XYZ file of C-alpha atoms in Angstrom:
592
model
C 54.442 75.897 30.219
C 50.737 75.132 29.175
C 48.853 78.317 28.513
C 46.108 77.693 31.106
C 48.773 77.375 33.845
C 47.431 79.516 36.699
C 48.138 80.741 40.387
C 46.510 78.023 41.715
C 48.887 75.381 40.162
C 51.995 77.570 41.223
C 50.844 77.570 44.999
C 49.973 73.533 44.601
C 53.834 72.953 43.187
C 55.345 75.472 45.769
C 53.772 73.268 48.869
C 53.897 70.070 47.109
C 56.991 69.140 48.920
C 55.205 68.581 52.269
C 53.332 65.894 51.180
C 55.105 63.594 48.699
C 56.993 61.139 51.123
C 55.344 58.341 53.092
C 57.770 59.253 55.976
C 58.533 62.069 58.154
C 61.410 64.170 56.634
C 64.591 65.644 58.301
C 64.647 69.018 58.396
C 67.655 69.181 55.440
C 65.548 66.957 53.621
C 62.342 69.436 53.487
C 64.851 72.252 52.504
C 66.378 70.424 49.732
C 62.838 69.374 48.706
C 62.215 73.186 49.102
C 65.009 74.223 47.050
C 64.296 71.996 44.034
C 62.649 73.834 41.959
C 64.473 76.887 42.663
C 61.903 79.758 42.934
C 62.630 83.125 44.550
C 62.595 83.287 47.751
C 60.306 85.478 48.733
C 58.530 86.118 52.239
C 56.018 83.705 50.956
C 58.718 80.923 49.959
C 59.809 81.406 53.542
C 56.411 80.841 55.307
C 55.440 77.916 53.365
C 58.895 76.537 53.813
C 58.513 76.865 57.700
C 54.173 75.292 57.473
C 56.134 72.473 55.687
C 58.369 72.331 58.698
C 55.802 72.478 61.376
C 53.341 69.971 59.594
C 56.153 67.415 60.343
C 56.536 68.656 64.117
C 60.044 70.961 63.012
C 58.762 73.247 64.974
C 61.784 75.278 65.851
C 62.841 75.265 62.139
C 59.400 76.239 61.104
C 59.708 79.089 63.703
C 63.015 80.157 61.974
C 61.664 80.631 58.427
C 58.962 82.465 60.023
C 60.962 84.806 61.246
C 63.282 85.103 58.118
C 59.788 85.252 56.233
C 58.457 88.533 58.048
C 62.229 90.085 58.049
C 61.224 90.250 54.450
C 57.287 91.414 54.512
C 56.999 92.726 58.165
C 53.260 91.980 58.049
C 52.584 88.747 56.200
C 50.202 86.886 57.383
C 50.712 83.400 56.700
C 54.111 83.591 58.609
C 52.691 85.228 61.415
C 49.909 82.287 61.472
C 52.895 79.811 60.946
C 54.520 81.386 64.501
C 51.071 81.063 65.718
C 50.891 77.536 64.970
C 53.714 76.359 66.406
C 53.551 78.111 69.580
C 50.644 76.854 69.631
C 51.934 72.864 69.581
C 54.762 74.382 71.989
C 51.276 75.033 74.495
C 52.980 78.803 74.721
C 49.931 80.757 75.461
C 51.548 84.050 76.120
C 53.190 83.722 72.654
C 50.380 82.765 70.924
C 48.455 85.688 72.235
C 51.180 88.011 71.491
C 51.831 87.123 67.525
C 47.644 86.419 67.476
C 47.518 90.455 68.246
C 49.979 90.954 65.399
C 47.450 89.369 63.572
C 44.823 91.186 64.419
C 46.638 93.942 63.624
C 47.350 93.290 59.992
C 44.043 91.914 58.956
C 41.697 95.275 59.609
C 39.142 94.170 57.307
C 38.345 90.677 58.712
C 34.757 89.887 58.422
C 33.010 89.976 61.589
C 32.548 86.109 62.438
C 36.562 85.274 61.749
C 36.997 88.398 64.039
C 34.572 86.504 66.349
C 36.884 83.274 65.872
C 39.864 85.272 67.604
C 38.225 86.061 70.754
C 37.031 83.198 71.412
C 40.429 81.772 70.887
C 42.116 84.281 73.057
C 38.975 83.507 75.819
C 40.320 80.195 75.631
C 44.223 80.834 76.125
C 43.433 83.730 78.858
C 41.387 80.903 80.886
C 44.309 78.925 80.513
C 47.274 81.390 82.161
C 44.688 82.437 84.683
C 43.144 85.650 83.318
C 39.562 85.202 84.375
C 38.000 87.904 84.027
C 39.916 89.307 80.484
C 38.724 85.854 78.875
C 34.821 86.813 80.297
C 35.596 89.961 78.376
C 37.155 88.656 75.207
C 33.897 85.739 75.224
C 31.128 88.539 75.541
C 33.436 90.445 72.312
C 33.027 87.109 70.488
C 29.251 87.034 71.166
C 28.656 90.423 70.144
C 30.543 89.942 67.039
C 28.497 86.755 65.794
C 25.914 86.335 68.243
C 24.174 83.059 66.389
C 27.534 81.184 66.720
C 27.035 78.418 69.318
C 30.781 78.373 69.463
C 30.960 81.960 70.459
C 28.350 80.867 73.071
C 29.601 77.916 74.204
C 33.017 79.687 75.057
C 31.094 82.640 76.993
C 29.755 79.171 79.029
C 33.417 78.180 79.352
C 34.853 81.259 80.512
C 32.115 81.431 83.247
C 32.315 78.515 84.287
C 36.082 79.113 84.949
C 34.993 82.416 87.092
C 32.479 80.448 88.811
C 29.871 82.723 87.599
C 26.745 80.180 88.142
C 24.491 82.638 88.320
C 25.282 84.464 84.989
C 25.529 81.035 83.122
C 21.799 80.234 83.897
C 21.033 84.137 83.023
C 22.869 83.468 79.514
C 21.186 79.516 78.545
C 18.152 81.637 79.178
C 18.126 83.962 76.853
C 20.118 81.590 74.429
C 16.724 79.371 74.464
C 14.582 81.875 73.005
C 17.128 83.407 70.703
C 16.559 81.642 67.045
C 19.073 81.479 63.955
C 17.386 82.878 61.075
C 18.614 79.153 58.923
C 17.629 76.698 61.212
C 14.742 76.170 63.619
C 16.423 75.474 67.161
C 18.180 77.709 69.156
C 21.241 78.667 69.399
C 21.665 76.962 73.046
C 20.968 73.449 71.351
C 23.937 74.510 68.974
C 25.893 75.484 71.678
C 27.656 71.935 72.430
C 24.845 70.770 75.000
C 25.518 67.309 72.802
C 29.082 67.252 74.424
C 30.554 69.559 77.579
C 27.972 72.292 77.292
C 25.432 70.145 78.954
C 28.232 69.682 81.892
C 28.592 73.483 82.177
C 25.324 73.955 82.077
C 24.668 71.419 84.848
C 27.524 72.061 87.152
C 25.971 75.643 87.230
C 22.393 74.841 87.901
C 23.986 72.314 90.712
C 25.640 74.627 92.388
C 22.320 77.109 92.659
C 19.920 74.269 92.789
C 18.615 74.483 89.731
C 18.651 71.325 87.934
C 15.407 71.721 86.664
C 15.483 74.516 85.149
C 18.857 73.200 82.824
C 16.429 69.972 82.074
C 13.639 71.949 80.740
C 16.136 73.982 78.854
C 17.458 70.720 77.236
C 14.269 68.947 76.737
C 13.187 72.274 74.790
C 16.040 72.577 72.922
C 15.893 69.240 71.640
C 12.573 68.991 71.129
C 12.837 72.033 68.441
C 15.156 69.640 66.743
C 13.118 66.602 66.974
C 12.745 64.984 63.583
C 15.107 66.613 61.316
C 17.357 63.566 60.665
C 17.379 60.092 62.125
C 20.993 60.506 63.599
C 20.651 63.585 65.424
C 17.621 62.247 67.166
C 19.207 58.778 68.440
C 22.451 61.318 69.375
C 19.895 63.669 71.190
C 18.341 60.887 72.968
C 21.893 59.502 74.418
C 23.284 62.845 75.821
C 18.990 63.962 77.466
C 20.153 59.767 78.387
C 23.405 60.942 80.388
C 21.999 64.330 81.901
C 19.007 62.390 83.956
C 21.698 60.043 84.952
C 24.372 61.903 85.187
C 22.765 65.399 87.542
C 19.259 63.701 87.713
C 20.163 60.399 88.907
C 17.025 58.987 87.134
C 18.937 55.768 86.023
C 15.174 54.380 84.824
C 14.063 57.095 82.676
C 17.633 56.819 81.301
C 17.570 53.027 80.644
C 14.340 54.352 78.576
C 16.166 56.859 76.830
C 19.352 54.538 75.385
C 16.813 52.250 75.111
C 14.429 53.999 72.589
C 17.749 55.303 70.695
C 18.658 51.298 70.121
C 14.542 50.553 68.773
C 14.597 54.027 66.730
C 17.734 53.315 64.637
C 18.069 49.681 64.671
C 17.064 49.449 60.859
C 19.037 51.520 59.682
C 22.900 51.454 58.353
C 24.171 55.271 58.633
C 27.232 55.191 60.370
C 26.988 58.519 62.198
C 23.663 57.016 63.336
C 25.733 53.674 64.552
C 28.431 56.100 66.378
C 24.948 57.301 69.068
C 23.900 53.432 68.882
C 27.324 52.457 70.270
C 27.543 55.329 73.103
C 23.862 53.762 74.008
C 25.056 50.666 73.984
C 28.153 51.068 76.344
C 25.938 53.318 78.587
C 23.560 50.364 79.132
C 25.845 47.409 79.415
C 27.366 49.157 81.998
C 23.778 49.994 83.782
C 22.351 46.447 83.425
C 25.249 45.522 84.834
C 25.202 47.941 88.301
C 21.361 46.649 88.348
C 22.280 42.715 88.397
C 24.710 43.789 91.363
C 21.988 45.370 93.132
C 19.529 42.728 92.644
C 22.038 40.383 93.882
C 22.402 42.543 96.770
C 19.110 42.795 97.794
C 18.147 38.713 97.586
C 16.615 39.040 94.345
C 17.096 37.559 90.821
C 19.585 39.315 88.778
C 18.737 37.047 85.743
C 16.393 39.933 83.805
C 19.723 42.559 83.598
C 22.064 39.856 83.096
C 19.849 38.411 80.027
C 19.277 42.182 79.038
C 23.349 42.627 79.384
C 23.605 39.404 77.151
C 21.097 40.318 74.458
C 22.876 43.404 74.117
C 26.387 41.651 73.490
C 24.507 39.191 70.827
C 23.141 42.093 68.636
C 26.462 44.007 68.980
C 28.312 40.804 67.616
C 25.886 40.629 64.571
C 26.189 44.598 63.600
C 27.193 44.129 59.853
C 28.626 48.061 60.388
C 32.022 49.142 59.294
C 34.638 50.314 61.542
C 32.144 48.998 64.677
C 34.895 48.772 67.579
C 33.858 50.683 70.491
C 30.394 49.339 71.351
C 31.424 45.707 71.353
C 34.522 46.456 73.566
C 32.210 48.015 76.157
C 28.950 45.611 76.199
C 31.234 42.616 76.116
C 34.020 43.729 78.800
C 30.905 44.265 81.309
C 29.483 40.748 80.390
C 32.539 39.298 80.663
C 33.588 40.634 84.044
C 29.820 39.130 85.224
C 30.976 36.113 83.802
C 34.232 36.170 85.772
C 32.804 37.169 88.892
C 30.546 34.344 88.762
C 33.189 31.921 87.990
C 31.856 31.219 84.298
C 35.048 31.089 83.257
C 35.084 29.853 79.880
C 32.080 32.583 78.503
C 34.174 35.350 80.322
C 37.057 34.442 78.097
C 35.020 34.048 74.980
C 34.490 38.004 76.491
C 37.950 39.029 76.771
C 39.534 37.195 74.334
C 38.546 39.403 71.243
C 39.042 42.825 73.035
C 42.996 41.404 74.418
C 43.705 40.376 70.930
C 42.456 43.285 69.244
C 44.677 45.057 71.389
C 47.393 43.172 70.326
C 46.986 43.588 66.855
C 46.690 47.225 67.398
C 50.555 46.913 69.493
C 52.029 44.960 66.612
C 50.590 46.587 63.625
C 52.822 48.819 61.401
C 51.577 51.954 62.736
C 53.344 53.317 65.690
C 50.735 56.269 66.533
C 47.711 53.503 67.682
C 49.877 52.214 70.294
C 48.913 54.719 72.985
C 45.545 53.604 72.702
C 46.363 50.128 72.120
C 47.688 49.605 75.353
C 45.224 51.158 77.591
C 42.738 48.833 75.483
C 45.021 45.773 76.490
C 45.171 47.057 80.081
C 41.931 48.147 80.852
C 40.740 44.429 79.077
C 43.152 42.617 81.326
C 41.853 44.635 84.342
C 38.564 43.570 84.432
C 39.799 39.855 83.441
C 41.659 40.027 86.800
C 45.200 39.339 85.398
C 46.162 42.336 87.330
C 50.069 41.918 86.811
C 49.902 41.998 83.042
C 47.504 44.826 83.163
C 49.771 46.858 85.015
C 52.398 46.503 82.848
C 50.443 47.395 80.184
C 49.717 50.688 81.947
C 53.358 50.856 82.611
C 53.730 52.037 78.717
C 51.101 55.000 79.296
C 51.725 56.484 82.896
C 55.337 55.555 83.795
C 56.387 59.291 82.052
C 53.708 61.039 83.624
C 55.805 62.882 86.299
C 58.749 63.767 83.308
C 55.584 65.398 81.753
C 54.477 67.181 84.654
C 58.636 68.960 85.651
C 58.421 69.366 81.844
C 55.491 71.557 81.663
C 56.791 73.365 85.050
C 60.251 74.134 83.365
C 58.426 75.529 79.837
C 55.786 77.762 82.016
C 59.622 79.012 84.144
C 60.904 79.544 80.450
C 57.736 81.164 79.167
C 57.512 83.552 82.259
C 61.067 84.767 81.398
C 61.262 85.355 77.703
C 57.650 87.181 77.640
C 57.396 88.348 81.349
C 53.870 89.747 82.781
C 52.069 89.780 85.932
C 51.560 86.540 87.962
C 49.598 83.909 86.759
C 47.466 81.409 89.193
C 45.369 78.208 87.943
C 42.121 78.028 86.866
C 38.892 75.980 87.299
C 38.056 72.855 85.511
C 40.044 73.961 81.995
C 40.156 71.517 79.766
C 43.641 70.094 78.584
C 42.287 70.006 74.793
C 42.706 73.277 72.604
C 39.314 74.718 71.078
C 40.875 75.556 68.030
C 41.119 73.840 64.506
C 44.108 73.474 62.003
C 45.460 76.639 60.821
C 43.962 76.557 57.911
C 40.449 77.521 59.600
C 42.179 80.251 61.076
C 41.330 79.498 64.860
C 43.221 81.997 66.803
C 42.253 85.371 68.756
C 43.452 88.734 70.427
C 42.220 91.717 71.994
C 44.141 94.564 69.838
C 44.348 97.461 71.937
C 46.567 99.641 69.757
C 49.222 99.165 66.799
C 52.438 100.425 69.825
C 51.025 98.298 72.032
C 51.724 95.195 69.847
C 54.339 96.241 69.100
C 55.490 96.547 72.627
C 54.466 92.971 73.412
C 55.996 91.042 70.727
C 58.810 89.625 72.703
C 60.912 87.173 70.244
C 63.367 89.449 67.979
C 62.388 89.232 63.903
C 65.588 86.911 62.471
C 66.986 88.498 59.187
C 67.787 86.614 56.199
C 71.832 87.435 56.852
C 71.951 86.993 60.754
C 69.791 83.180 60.083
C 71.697 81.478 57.020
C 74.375 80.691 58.951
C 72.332 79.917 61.919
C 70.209 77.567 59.934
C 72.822 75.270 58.501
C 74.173 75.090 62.032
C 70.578 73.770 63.293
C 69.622 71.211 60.332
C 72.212 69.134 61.964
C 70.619 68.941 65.324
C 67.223 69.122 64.092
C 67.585 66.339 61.858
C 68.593 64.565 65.032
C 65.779 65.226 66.907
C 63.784 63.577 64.067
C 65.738 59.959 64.431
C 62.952 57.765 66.031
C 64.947 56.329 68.467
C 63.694 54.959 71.724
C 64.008 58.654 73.696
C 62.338 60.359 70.528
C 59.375 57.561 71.235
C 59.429 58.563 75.472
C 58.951 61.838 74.165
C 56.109 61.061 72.209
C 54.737 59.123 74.077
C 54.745 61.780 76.992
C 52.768 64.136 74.396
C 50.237 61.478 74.200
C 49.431 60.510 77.882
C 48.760 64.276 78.157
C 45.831 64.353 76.072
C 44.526 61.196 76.983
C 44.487 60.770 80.524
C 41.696 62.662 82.441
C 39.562 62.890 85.964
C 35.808 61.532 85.482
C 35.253 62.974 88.891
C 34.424 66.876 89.956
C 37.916 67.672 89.428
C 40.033 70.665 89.539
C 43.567 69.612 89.397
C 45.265 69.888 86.238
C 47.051 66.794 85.309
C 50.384 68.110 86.325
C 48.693 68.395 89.662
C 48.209 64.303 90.079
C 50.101 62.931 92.693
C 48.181 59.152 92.001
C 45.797 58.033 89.341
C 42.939 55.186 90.050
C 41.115 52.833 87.471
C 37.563 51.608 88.773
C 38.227 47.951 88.274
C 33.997 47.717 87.835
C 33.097 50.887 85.744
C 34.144 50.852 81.748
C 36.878 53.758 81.402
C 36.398 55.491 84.360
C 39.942 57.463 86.135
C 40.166 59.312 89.556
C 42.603 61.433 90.314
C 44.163 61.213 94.385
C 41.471 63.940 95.638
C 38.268 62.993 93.052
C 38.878 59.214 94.429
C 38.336 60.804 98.120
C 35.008 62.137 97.090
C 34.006 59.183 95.006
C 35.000 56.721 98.230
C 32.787 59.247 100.940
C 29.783 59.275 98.037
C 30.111 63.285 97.590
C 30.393 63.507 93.964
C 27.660 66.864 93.070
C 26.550 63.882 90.161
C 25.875 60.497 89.448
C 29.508 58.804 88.994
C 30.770 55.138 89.758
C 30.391 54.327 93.391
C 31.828 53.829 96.764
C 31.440 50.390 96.887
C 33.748 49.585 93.542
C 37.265 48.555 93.867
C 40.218 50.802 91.933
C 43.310 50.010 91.006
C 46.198 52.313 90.806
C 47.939 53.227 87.891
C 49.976 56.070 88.602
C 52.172 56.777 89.656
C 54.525 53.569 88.201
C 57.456 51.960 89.359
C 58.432 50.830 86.641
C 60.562 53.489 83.867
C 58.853 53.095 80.337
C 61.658 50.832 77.983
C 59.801 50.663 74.283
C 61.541 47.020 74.162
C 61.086 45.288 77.254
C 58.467 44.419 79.878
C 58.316 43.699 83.713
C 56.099 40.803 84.694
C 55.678 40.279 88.547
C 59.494 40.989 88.730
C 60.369 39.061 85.091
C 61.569 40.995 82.526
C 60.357 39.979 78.894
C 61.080 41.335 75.221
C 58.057 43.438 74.556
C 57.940 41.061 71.568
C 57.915 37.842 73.997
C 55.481 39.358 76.166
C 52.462 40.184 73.452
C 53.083 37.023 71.809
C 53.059 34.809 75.213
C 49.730 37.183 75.669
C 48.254 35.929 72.053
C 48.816 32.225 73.113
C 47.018 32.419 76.215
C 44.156 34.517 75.048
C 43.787 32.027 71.466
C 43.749 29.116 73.233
């Protein structure tokens, strides 16, 4: 052993095994891999065992090793964040809260912004089984612990939002605009996500008390402290002050100037995070210049200024030497093209299409099975707007179809939760978002509200596995485990299930969750734009609180499908065709 051989390199050998194959491993395989090099097995062995498990979605396995790991060390930490982890991709909240309190619990001496970290994770999971009013609690914990974290803030905004408290919100931006982080020059609030869903909980806030203004001058100050430091943070801040007047302002012109100004500011320059604001301008105002050649044609007049603005914006997408540029050209050119269609310029509409449909394509017959998701709601949203509704559907077909399985899924794990960690009742909450807040384990996201060492105790509801009661146990699980891992076509339904969940969402005032859907509608005009059954009702009667779509569009529905979801074959106005058959009869139409 070379003399300079240190901790470090033991821990990179002992976890080594969970990266060296290109494919996912069984279960036996991992413990074999595990086993190799035959070190003790200690509690630590045992928990990076099981984050070797879990990183390749064992979860159950990973859960076990866990559990063997802290019959060993009662209080080790990186098994209790391994438990954490996984209930975590199991969406059990309760759990997660439980074992995050064990956490808690051993790690006294946390500094005070990771302590900060765990309440606003456990603000995030009490939103999400209905406890209110404990997450507003756990939020204002997280502030006080690290008041210049904009992430502390922004989840204070969250868990307000989900009480409904409008009033308090507008009280807290408020103060949040003059407060000032010693290291930088803005203030916290312009920190505090108002370049993503901040600015929305701001707004829905000030909306409901009539006080849009006040939320605009808020923004405009906040970014104006920030004005200058870098040339991608002021095209970025220009696009989202771009979607607030349009969005709660309806000022569609000072908008248009906005996106526009972002385009001129950056158009020299080659930094892709600056290229990542030009595209979100650039798919905002294809889609405007598009709505204003409707109107013009509407109201007897000329539509030939938007539609040449609409085209000039297509022609400098197409010429962007940038790297990895796919977004923006999708967007400008799917709007062109479906002006080009609607117009009967057929042949410059397909020059439209045909790029995005083939792109797609590639993307379905690629050697990379985790794209496809998004490669088919690229071929079917493409298809959509090219009016071959039949093929679009079926596209669809691959991303919806499972949507109800998903939804009496969730229902039976929430039954299951509610029985192997019981507590009061639970009801739904407002507008909470589908996506977690945290970050891998490895930043540690997670949160509790310790009350007292008995009282975790008390709550910790899944019995500690000893190393003598689990061997056994363990060999009879590989087996079945391993199964699970076989990508066969119901493994794939699975995944795909896991997908649709965290892609699909309401663009409308919603608050269903998706298990709540009973239909889903596609505005056949606007560029990725989704209704849900009730949203569509107040899109339809124009009573959308913001700017959104409009009445007068057409949508097409989606979900739910007829059709059942077969990986290998596709329904085509009553045909069925070889998924294989299918893309490639799609690739000879759209080449040609």
């Amino acid at each position: 052993m070379k003399d300079d051989y240190t901790k470090e390199d033991e821990d990179n050998n002992r976890i080594g095994f969970d990266h060296v194959l290109l494919q996912t491993p069984s279960v036996t395989q991992i413990r074999e891999l595990a086993q190799f090099i035959e070190f003790e097995k200690t509690a630590y062995w045992h928990a990076r065992l099981a984050e070797a498990l879990w990183r390749n979605d064992h979860h159950e396995a990973a859960i076990q090793e866990c559990q063997i790991s802290l019959s060993i060390d009662e209080g080790f930490m990186l098994a209790i964040l391994g438990l954490i982890e996984c209930y975590e991709k199991r969406e059990d909240h309760k759990l997660v809260i439980d074992w995050t309190l064990k956490a808690l619990i051993n790690w006294p001496d946390a500094q005070k912004d990771m302590k900060s970290i765990f309440w606003r994770s456990i603000t995030y999971r009490r939103v999400q089984i209905g406890e209110v009013e404990g997450a507003i609690e756990a939020a204002k914990e997280a502030c006080e612990l690290d008041p210049e974290s904009a992430f502390a803030a922004y989840i204070y905004l969250y868990a307000l939002d989900a009480g409904s408290r409008f009033q308090e919100i507008l009280e807290f931006a408020h103060d949040l605009e003059k407060a000032s982080p010693a290291t930088t020059k803005e203030s916290v609030l312009f920190h505090t996500d108002l370049k993503g869903e901040g600015i929305n909980l701001l707004a829905n806030a000030a909306a409901a008390l009539g006080r849009l203004d006040f939320v605009s001058n808020v923004i405009e100050t906040s970014f104006a402290a920030a004005e200058g430091k870098n040339i991608s943070d002021t095209a970025d801040q220009l696009f989202r002050l771009g979607c607030f007047k349009f969005k709660w302002l309806r000022d569609t012109d000072e908008s248009i100037k906005l996106w526009e100004s972002a385009l001129e500011s950056t158009a020299d320059t080659s930094n892709s995070r600056v290229w990542d604001s030009r595209s979100e301008c650039i798919d905002q105002l294809g889609q405007v210049y598009f709505d204003r050649a409707v109107k013009s044609e509407k109201q007897g007049l000329s539509p030939g200024s938007w539609v040449s603005k609409l085209e000039i914006l297509c022609t400098k997408v197409k010429g962007s030497e940038e790297d990895g540029d796919v977004f923006s050209s999708e967007s400008a050119s799917m709007v062109l093209g479906l002006w080009y269609r609607l117009h009967d310029v057929h042949d410059k509409a397909k020059d439209c299409f045909g790029p995005l449909i083939l792109e797609a394509i590639d993307i379905l017959t690629d050697d990379d099975p985790d794209n496809d998701v998004w490669g088919y709601v690229s071929l079917g949203s493409a298809l959509l707007k090219a009016g071959d509704k039949a093929n679009a559907y079926s596209a669809f077909v691959f991303t919806v179809s499972d949507l109800k399985e998903l939804t009496d899924a969730r229902q039976a794990m929430q039954k299951n939760q509610a029985m192997v960690s019981p507590k009061e009742d639970r009801t739904g909450n407002k507008k909470a978002p589908e996506e977690s807040l945290g970050v891998e384990m490895n930043s540690l996201v997670i949160g509790a509200e310790p009350d007292s060492a008995s009282a975790v105790t008390e709550i910790i509801s899944e019995p500690v596995l000893t190393v003598e009661t689990t061997s056994r146990k363990l060999e009879e699980d590989d087996k079945a485990n391993d199964e699970s891992a076989v990508p066969s076509n119901d493994f794939q339904v699975e995944q795909s299930k896991r997908e649709i969940s965290d892609f699909w969402y309401c663009d409308g005032d919603c608050t269903q969750k998706r298990e709540k859907w009973t239909a889903l509608y596609y505005c056949e005009i606007c560029l990725d734009t989704t209704f849900c059954d009730q949203c569509l009702e107040l899109v339809q009667a124009d009573r959308l609180p913001f700017q959104k779509c409009s009445p007068d569009h057409t949508f097409y529905q989606i979900y739910p499908s007829a059709q059942k979801m077969d990986m290998n074959t596709v329904v085509v106005d009553g045909k069925t065709l070889l998924r294989t058959e299918w893309l490639a009869n799609l690739r000879k139409e759209w080449e040609g």
